[in-house]
Coordinates of C-alpha atoms and ligand atoms in Angstrom, one line a residue:
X1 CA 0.0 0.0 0.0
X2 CA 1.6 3.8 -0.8
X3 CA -0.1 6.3 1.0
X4 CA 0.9 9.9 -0.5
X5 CA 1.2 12.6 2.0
X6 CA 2.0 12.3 5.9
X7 CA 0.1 15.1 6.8
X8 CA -3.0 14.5 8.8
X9 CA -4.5 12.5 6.8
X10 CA -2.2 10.5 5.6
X11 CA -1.0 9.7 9.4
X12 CA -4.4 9.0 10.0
X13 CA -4.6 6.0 7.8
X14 CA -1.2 5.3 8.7
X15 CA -2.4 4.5 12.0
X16 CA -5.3 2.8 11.2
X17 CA -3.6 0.1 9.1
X18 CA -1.0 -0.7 11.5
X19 CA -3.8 -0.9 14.3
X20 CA -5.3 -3.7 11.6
X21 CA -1.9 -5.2 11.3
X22 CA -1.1 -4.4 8.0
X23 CA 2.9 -3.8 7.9
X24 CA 3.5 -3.1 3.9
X25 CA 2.4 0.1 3.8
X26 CA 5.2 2.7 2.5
X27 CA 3.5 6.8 3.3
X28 CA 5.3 9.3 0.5
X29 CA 6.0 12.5 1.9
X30 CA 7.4 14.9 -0.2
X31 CA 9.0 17.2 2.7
X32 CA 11.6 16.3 5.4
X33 CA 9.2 16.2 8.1
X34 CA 5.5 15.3 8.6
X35 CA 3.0 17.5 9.3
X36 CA 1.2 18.8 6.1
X37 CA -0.3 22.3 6.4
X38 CA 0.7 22.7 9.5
X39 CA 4.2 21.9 9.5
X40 CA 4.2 24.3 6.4
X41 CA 2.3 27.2 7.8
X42 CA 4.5 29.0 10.9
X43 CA 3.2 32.9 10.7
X44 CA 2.9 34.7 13.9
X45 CA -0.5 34.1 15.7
X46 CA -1.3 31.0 13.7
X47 CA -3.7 28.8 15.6
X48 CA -6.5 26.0 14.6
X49 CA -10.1 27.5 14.5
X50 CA -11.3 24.1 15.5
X51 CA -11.3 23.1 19.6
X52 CA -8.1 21.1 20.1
X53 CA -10.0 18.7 22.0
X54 CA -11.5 17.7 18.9
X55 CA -8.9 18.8 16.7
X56 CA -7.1 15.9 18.1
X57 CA -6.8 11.9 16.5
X58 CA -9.6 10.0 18.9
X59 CA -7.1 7.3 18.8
X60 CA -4.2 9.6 19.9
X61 CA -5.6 12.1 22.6
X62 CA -3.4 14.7 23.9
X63 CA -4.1 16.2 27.2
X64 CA -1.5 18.6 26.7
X65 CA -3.0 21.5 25.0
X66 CA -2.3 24.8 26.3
X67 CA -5.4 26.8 25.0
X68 CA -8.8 25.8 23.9
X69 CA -7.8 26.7 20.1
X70 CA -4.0 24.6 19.7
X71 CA -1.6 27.4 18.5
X72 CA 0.1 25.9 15.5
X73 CA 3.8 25.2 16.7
X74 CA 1.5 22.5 19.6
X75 CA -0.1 21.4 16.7
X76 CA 2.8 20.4 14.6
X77 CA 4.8 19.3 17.5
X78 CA 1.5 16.5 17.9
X79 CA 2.0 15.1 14.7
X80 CA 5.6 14.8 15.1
X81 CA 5.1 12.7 18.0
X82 CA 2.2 11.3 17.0
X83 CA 4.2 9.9 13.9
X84 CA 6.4 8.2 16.3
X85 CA 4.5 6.7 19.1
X86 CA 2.4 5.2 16.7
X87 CA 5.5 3.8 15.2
X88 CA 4.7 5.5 11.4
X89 CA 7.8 6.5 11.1
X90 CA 9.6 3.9 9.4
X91 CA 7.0 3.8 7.2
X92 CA 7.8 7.2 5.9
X93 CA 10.2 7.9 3.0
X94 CA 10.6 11.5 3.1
X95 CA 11.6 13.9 0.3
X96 CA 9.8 11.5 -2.1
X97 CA 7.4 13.2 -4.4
X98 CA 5.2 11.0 -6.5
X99 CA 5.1 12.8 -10.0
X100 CA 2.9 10.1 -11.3
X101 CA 1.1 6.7 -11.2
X102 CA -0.2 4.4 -13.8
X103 CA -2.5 1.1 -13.0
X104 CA -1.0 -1.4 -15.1
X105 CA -4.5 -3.6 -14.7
X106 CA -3.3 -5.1 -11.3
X107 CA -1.7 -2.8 -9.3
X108 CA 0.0 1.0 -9.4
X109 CA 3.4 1.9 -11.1
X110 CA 4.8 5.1 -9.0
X111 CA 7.7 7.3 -10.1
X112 CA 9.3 10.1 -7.5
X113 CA 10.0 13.1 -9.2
X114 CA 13.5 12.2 -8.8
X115 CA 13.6 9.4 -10.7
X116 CA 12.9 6.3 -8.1
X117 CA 10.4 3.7 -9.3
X118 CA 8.0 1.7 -6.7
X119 CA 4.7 -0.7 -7.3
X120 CA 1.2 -0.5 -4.8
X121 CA -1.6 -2.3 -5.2
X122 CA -3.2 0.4 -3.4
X123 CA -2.7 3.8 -4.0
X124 CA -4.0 6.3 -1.4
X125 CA -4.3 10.1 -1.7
X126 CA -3.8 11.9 1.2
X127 CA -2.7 15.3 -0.4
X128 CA -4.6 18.0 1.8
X129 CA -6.6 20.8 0.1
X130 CA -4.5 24.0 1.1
X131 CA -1.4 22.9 0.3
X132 CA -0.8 25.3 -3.1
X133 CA -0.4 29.0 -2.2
X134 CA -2.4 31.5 -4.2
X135 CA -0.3 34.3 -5.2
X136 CA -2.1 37.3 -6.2
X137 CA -2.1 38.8 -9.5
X138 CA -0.8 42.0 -8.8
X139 CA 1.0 44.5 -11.0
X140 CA 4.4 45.2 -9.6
X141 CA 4.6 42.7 -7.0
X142 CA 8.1 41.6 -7.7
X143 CA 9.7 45.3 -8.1
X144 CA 9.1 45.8 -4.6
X145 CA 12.5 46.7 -2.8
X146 CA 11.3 45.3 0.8
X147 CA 10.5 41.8 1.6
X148 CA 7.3 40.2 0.5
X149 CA 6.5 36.4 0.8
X150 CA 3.4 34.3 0.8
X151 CA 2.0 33.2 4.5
X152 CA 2.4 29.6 4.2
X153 CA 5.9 30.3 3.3
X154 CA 7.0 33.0 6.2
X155 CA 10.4 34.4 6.1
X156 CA 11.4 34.6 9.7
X157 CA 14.7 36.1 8.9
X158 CA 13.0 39.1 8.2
X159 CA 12.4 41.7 11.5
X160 CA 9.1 42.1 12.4
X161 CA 9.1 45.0 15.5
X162 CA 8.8 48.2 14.7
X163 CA 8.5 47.3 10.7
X164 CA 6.0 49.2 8.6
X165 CA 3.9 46.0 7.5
X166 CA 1.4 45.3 5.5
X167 CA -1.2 42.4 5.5
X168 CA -3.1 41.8 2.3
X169 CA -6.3 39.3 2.8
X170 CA -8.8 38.9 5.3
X171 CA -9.3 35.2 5.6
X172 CA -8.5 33.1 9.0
X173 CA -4.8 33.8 7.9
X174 CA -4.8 37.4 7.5
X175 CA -7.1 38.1 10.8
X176 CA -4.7 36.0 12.4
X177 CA -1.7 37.9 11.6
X178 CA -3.4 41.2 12.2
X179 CA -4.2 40.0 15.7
X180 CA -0.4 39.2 16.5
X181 CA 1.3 42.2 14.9
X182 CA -0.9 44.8 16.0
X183 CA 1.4 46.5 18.2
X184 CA 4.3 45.1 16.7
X185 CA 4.3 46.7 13.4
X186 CA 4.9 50.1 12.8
X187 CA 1.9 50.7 11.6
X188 CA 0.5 47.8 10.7
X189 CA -1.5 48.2 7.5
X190 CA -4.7 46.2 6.3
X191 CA -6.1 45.3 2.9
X192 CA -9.0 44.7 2.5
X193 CA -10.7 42.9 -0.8
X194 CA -13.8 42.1 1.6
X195 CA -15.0 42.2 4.7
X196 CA -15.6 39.0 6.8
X197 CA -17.8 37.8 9.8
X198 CA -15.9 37.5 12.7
X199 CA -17.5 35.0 15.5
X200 CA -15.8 36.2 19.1
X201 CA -14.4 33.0 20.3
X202 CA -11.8 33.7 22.6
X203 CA -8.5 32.2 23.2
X204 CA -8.3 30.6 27.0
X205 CA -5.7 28.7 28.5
X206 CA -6.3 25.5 29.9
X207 CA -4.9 25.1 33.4
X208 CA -2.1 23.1 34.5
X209 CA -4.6 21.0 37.1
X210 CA -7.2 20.6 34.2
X211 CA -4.0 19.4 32.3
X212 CA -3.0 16.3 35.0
X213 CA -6.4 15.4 35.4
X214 CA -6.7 14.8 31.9
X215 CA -4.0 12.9 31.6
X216 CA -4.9 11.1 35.0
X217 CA -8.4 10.1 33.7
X218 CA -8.2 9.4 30.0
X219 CA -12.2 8.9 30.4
X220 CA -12.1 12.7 30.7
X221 CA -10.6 13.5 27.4
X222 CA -12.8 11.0 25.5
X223 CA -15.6 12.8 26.9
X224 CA -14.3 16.2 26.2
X225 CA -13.8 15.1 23.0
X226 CA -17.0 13.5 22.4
X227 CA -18.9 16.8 23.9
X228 CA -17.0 19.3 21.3
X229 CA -18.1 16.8 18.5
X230 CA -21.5 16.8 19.3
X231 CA -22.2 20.9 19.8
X232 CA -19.5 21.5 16.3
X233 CA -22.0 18.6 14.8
X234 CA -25.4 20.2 16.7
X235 CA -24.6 24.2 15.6
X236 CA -22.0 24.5 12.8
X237 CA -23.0 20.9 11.3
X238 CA -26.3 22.4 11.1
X239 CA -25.9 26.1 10.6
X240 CA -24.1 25.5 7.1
X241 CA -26.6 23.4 5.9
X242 CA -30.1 24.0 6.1
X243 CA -31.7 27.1 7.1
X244 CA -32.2 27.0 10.8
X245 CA -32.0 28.0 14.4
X246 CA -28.5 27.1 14.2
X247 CA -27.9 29.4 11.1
X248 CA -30.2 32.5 12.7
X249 CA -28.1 31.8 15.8
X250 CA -24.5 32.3 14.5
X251 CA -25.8 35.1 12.0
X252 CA -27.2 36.9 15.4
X253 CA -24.0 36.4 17.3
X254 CA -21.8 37.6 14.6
X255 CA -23.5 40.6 13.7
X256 CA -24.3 41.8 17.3
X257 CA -20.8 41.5 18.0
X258 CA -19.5 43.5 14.9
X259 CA -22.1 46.4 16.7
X260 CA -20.9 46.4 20.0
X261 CA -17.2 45.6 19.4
X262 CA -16.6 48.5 16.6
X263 CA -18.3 51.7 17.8
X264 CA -16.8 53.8 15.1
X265 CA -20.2 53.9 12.1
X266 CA -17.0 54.4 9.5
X267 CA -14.9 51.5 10.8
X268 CA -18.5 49.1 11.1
X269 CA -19.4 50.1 7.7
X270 CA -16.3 49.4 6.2
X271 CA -16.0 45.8 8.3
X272 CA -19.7 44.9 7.3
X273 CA -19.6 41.8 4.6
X274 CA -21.7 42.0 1.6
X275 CA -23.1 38.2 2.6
X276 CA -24.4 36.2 5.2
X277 CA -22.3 35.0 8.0
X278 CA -20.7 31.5 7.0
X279 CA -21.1 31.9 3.3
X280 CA -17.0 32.7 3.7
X281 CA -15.5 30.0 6.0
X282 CA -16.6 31.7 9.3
X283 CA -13.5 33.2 11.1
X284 CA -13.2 32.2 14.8
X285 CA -11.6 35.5 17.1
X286 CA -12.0 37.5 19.8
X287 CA -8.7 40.0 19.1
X288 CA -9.3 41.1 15.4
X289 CA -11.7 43.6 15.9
X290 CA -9.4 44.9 19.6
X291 CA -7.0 44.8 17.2
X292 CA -8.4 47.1 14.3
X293 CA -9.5 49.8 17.0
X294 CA -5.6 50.5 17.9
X295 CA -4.2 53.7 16.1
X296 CA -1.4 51.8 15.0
X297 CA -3.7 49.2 12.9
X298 CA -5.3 50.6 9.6
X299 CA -7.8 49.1 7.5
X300 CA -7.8 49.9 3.9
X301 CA -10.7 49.1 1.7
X302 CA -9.3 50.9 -1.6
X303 CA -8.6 48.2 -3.8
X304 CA -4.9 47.6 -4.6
X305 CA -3.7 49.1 -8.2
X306 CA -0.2 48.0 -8.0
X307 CA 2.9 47.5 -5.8
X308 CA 5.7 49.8 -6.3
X309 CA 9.1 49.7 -4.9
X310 CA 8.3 51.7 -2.1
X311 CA 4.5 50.2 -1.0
X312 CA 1.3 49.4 -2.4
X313 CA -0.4 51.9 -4.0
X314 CA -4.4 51.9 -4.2
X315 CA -7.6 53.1 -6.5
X316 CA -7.6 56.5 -4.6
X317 CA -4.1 57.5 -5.9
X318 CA -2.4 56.8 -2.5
X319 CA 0.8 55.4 -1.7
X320 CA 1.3 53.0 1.6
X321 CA 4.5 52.6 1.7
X322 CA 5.9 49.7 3.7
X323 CA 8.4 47.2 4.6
X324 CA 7.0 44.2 4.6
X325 CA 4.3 42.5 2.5
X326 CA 2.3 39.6 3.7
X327 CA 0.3 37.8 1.1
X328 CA -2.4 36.2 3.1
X329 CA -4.1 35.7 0.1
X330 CA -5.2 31.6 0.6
X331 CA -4.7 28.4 -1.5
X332 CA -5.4 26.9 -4.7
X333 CA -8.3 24.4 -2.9
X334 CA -9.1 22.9 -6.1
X335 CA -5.3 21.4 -7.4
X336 CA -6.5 18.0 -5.2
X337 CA -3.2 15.7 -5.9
X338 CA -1.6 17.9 -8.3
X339 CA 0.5 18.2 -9.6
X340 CA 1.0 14.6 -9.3
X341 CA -0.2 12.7 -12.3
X342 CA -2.4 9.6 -12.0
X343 CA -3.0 7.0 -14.8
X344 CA -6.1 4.9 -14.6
X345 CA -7.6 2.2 -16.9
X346 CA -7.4 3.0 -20.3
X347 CA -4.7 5.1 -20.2
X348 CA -6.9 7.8 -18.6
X349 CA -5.6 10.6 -16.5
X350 CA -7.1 12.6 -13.8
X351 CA -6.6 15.2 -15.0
X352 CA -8.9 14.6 -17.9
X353 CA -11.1 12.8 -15.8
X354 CA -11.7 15.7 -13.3
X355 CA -11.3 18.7 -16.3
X356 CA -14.7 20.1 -15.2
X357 CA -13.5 20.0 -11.6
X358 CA -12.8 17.5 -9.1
X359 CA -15.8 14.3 -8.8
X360 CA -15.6 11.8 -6.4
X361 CA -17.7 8.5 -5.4
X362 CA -18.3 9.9 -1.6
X363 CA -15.1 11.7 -1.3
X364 CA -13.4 8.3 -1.0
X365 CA -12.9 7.4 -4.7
X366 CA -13.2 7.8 -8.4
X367 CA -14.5 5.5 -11.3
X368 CA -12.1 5.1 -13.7
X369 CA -9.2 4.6 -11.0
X370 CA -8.9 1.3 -9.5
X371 CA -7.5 0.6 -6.1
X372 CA -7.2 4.3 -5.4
X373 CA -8.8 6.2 -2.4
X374 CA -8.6 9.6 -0.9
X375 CA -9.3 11.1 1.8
X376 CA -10.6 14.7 2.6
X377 CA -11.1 14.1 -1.0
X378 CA -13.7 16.0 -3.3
X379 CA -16.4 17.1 -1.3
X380 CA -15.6 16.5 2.1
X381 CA -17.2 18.1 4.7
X382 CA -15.2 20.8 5.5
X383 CA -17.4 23.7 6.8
X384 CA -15.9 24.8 10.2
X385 CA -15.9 20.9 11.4
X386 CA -12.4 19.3 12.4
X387 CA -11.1 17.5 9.7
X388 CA -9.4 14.8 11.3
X389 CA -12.9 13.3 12.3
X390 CA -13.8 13.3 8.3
X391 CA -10.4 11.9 7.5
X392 CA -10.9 9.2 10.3
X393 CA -14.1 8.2 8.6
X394 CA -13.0 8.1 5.6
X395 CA -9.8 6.4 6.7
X396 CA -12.1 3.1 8.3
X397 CA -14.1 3.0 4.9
X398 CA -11.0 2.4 2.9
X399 CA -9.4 0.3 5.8
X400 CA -12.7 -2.0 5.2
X401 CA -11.9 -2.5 1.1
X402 CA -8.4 -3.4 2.3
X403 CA -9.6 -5.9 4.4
X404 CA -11.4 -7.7 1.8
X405 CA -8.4 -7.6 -0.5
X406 CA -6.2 -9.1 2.1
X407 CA -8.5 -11.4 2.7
X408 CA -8.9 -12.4 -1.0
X409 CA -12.0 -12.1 -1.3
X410 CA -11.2 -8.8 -3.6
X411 CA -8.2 -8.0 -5.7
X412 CA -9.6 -5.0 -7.5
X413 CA -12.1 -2.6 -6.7
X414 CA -13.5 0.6 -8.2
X415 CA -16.9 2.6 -8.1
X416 CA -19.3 2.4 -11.0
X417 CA -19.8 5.7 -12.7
X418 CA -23.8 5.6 -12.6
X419 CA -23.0 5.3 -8.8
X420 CA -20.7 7.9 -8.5
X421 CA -23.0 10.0 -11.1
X422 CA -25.7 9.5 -9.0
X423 CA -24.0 10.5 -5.4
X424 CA -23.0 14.0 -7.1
X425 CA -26.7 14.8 -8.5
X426 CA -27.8 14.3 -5.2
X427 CA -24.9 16.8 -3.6
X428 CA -25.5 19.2 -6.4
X429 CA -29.7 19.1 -5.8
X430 CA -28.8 19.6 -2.3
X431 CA -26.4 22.6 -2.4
X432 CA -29.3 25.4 -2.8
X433 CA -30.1 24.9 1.0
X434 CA -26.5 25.3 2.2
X435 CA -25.2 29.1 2.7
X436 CA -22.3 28.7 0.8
X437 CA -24.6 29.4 -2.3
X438 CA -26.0 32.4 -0.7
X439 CA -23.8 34.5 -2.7
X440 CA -20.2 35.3 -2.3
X441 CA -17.2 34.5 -3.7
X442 CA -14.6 31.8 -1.6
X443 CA -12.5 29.1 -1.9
X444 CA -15.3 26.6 -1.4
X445 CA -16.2 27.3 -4.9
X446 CA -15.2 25.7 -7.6
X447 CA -15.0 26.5 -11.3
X448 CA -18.2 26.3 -12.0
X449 CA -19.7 28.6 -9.0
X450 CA -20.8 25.4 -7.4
X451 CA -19.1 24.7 -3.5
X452 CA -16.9 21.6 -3.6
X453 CA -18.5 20.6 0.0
X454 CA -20.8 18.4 1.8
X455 CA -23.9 19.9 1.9
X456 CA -25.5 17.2 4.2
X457 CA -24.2 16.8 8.0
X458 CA -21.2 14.9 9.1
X459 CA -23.6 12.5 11.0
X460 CA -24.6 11.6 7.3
X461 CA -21.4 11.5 6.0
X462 CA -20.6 9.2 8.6
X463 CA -23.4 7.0 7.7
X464 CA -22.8 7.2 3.9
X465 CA -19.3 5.8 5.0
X466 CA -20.4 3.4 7.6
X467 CA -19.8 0.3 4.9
X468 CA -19.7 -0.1 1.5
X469 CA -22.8 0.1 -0.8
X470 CA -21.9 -3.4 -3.3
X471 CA -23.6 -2.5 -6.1
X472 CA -22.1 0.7 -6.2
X473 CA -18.9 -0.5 -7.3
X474 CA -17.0 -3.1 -9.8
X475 CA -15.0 -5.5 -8.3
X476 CA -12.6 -8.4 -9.5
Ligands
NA7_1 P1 -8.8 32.6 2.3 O1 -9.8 32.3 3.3 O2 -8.9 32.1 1.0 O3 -8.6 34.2 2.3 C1 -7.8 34.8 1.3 C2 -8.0 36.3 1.5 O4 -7.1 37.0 0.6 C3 -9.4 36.8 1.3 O5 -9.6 37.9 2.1 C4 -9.3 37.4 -0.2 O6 -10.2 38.4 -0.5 C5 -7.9 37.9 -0.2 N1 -7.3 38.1 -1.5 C6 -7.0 37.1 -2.4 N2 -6.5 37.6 -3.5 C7 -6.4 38.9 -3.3 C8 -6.0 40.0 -4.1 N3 -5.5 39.8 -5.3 N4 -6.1 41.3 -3.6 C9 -6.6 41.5 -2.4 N5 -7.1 40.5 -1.6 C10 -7.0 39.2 -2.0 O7 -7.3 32.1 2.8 P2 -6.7 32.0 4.3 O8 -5.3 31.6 4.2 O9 -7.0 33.2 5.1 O10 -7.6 30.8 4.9 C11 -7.7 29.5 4.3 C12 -8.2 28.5 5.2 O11 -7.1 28.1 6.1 C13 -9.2 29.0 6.2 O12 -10.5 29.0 5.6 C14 -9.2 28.0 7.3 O13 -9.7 26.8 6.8 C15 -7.7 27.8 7.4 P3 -11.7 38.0 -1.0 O14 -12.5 37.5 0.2 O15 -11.5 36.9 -2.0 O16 -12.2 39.2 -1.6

């Protein structure tokens, strides 16, 4: 079995198939260290918007979270060890990138993009969505004389205190940022393309008693776990995707708190979104706003023209200049896999196969491509839910295929195309109710304007995962 990626994900099934006792299992990771996102994304103030209770493997729980939302360096430092109490890492061959796989009719023909050559009969995709940054298209950007770099890609050897910085983007990321540098930078500068809901969750430590008696009584952190699940699952799982209480709720909390946080009618204008709350990923913080109401913050809504040597210059003829840029302008979410190449039966690639955008049997697979899964494939529910639940799902489906083809009682298995037609008529007939179609523009959308998410409940994606549907696929 090859597993490519040992980010999350790929860790996840990892686990799982040594827990079954499956030992020939090699997990390509095209970096020096595992991780994923997280071991690539190290900007100041970065921290998961998901609980770390539940952010967490339920196989692997940590009592040793600091804060209720995991800063990123604790998160990393988890899947490190993670990797090697679970004994994954001699499973790993780092700094080995698939460039492509073919099926050969039995099993897959891998080549690294170095040259190295390996065979699976089970090919595994666990690639992660915001792995690609998005650089944006803007006139200038490489005549400016200061430093400028990508967040996912932060150049720490570049001062920070006292710097005239500027932060262009508004996602989790660029809130983020703007939280831990106001005060730091010299001014600190904001762009904004547009404005986001901002849901007040704060940041609070967990004490070192709660801490020990965590790790005293294991029963504590299963239940902590289990109690985040169900209230993400009860209000977000919800919210997102049916109209609601749950959707009223969050749309109240957000908007009440943009009024009482920003007194200033010109600041609150230009920090009111065009949309509903949640149609953008919602962003989880209780410092942006503090932040934005400091004299040394500034929040520009002028839409960048260019950058010049000097600064960014915007539509009203002004120039900002600066030191630093920070792109905080997101991810390609739609290069799933690339730009790794995979060959299916008759000679067809995935790229071809996914040319009007990325289709999947259920998020776990696609006709055409035998013996090959993913996970937090197309379609997963992402919403503001933890991701490592979905993967783990998704990781037990495949882990029941493999046991049938260890048992013998499969050697090939793919999912029929009607099937697999089918599952997305039903997603697309399902999107209208969801909010991400309420109209705005995010990285949930694909190509076509449609969202690339679940628009059902992870209880439902659970039970659409709970065991395979026969008829659904072709098997040898
Ligand atoms: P996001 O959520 O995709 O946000 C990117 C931000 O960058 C967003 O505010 C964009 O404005 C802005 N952007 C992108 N291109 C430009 C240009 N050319 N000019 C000005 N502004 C631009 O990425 P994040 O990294 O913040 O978060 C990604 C996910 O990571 C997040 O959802 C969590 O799941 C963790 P726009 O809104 O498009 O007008």
């Amino acid at each position: 079995m090859a597993i490519v990626g040992a980010g999350m994900s790929g860790l996840c099934m990892a686990a799982k198939l040594r827990q079954a006792g499956f030992d020939d299992l090699v997990v390509h990771e095209s970096a020096g260290e595992v991780g994923g996102t997280w071991r690539d994304n190290t900007y100041p103030g970065l921290s998961c918007d998901v609980p770390a209770r539940f952010y967490s493997y339920s196989f692997a729980p940590h009592a040793g979270w600091s804060r209720n939302f995991a800063p990123g360096a604790e998160i990393q430092r988890y899947f490190v060890g993670a990797s090697a109490d679970l004994g994954l890492r001699r499973h790993i061959r780092f700094d080995s990138e698939i460039a492509r796989a073919d099926w050969d009719g039995r099993r897959y023909r891998l080549r690294t993009t170095d040259g190295h050559t390996d065979h699976a009969d089970v090919l595994i995709a666990a690639t992660g969505i915001l792995r690609e940054p998005r650089l944006p298209d803007i006139e200038g950007l490489s005549s400016f004389a200061g430093a400028a770099f990508h967040s996912a890609r932060w150049d720490h050897s570049v001062p920070l205190r006292g710097k005239r910085i500027a932060v262009i983007g508004t996602g989790s990321t660029g809130v983020q940022i703007t939280s831990a540098l106001a005060g730091v930078a010299k001014p600190l500068t904001l762009f904004q393309r547009t404005a986001q809901w901002i849901l007040p969750l704060p940041q609070l430590p967990y004490s070192p008693v709660s801490r020990a008696a965590l790790r005293v009584v294991p029963g504590l952190n299963r239940l902590s776990y289990r109690s985040y699940q169900h209230i993400m699952e009860l209000v977000f799982g919800h919210a997102a995707v049916e109209p609601g209480w749950q959707r009223s709720a969050v749309a109240e909390v957000c908007r009440s708190y943009l009024r009482l946080a920003i007194r200033d009618p010109r600041l609150r204008a230009k920090l009111t979104p065009p949309d509903d709350p949640m149609c953008k990923r919602l962003i989880m913080s209780a410092s942006f706003y503090p932040a934005l109401r400091r004299r040394d913050v500034h929040l520009v809504t002028d839409s960048i023209t260019r950058v010049e040597p000097a600064g960014i210059r915007t539509s009203d003829g002004r120039l900002h200049e600066v030191d630093v840029i920070v792109l905080a302008t997101g991810f390609d979410a739609h290069a799933f896999l690339r730009p790794m190449e995979l060959v299916g039966e008759h000679g067809q690639t995935l790229s071809d196969a996914w040319r009007d955008g990325p289709r999947g049997y259920r998020t776990v697979a696609v006709p055409g491509f035998p013996n090959f899964f993913t996970l937090i494939g197309p379609h997963s529910p992402i919403g503001n839910h933890s991701l490592i639940a979905i993967a783990e799902t998704q990781a037990d489906y495949v882990l029941g295929w493999l046991e049938r083809i260890r048992s013998g009682s499969v050697s090939t298995v793919v999912p029929t195309a009607e099937a697999t037609e089918e599952f997305n008529t039903a997603l697309r007939s399902a999107m209208p109710s969801t909010v991400w179609t309420t109209g705005c523009d995010s990285w949930y959308l694909g190509a076509d304007g449609v969202p690339e998410l679940w628009p059902w409940t992870p209880a439902v994606h659970r039970r659409m995962l709970a065991s395979p549907v026969l008829p659904h696929f072709q098997v040898t």
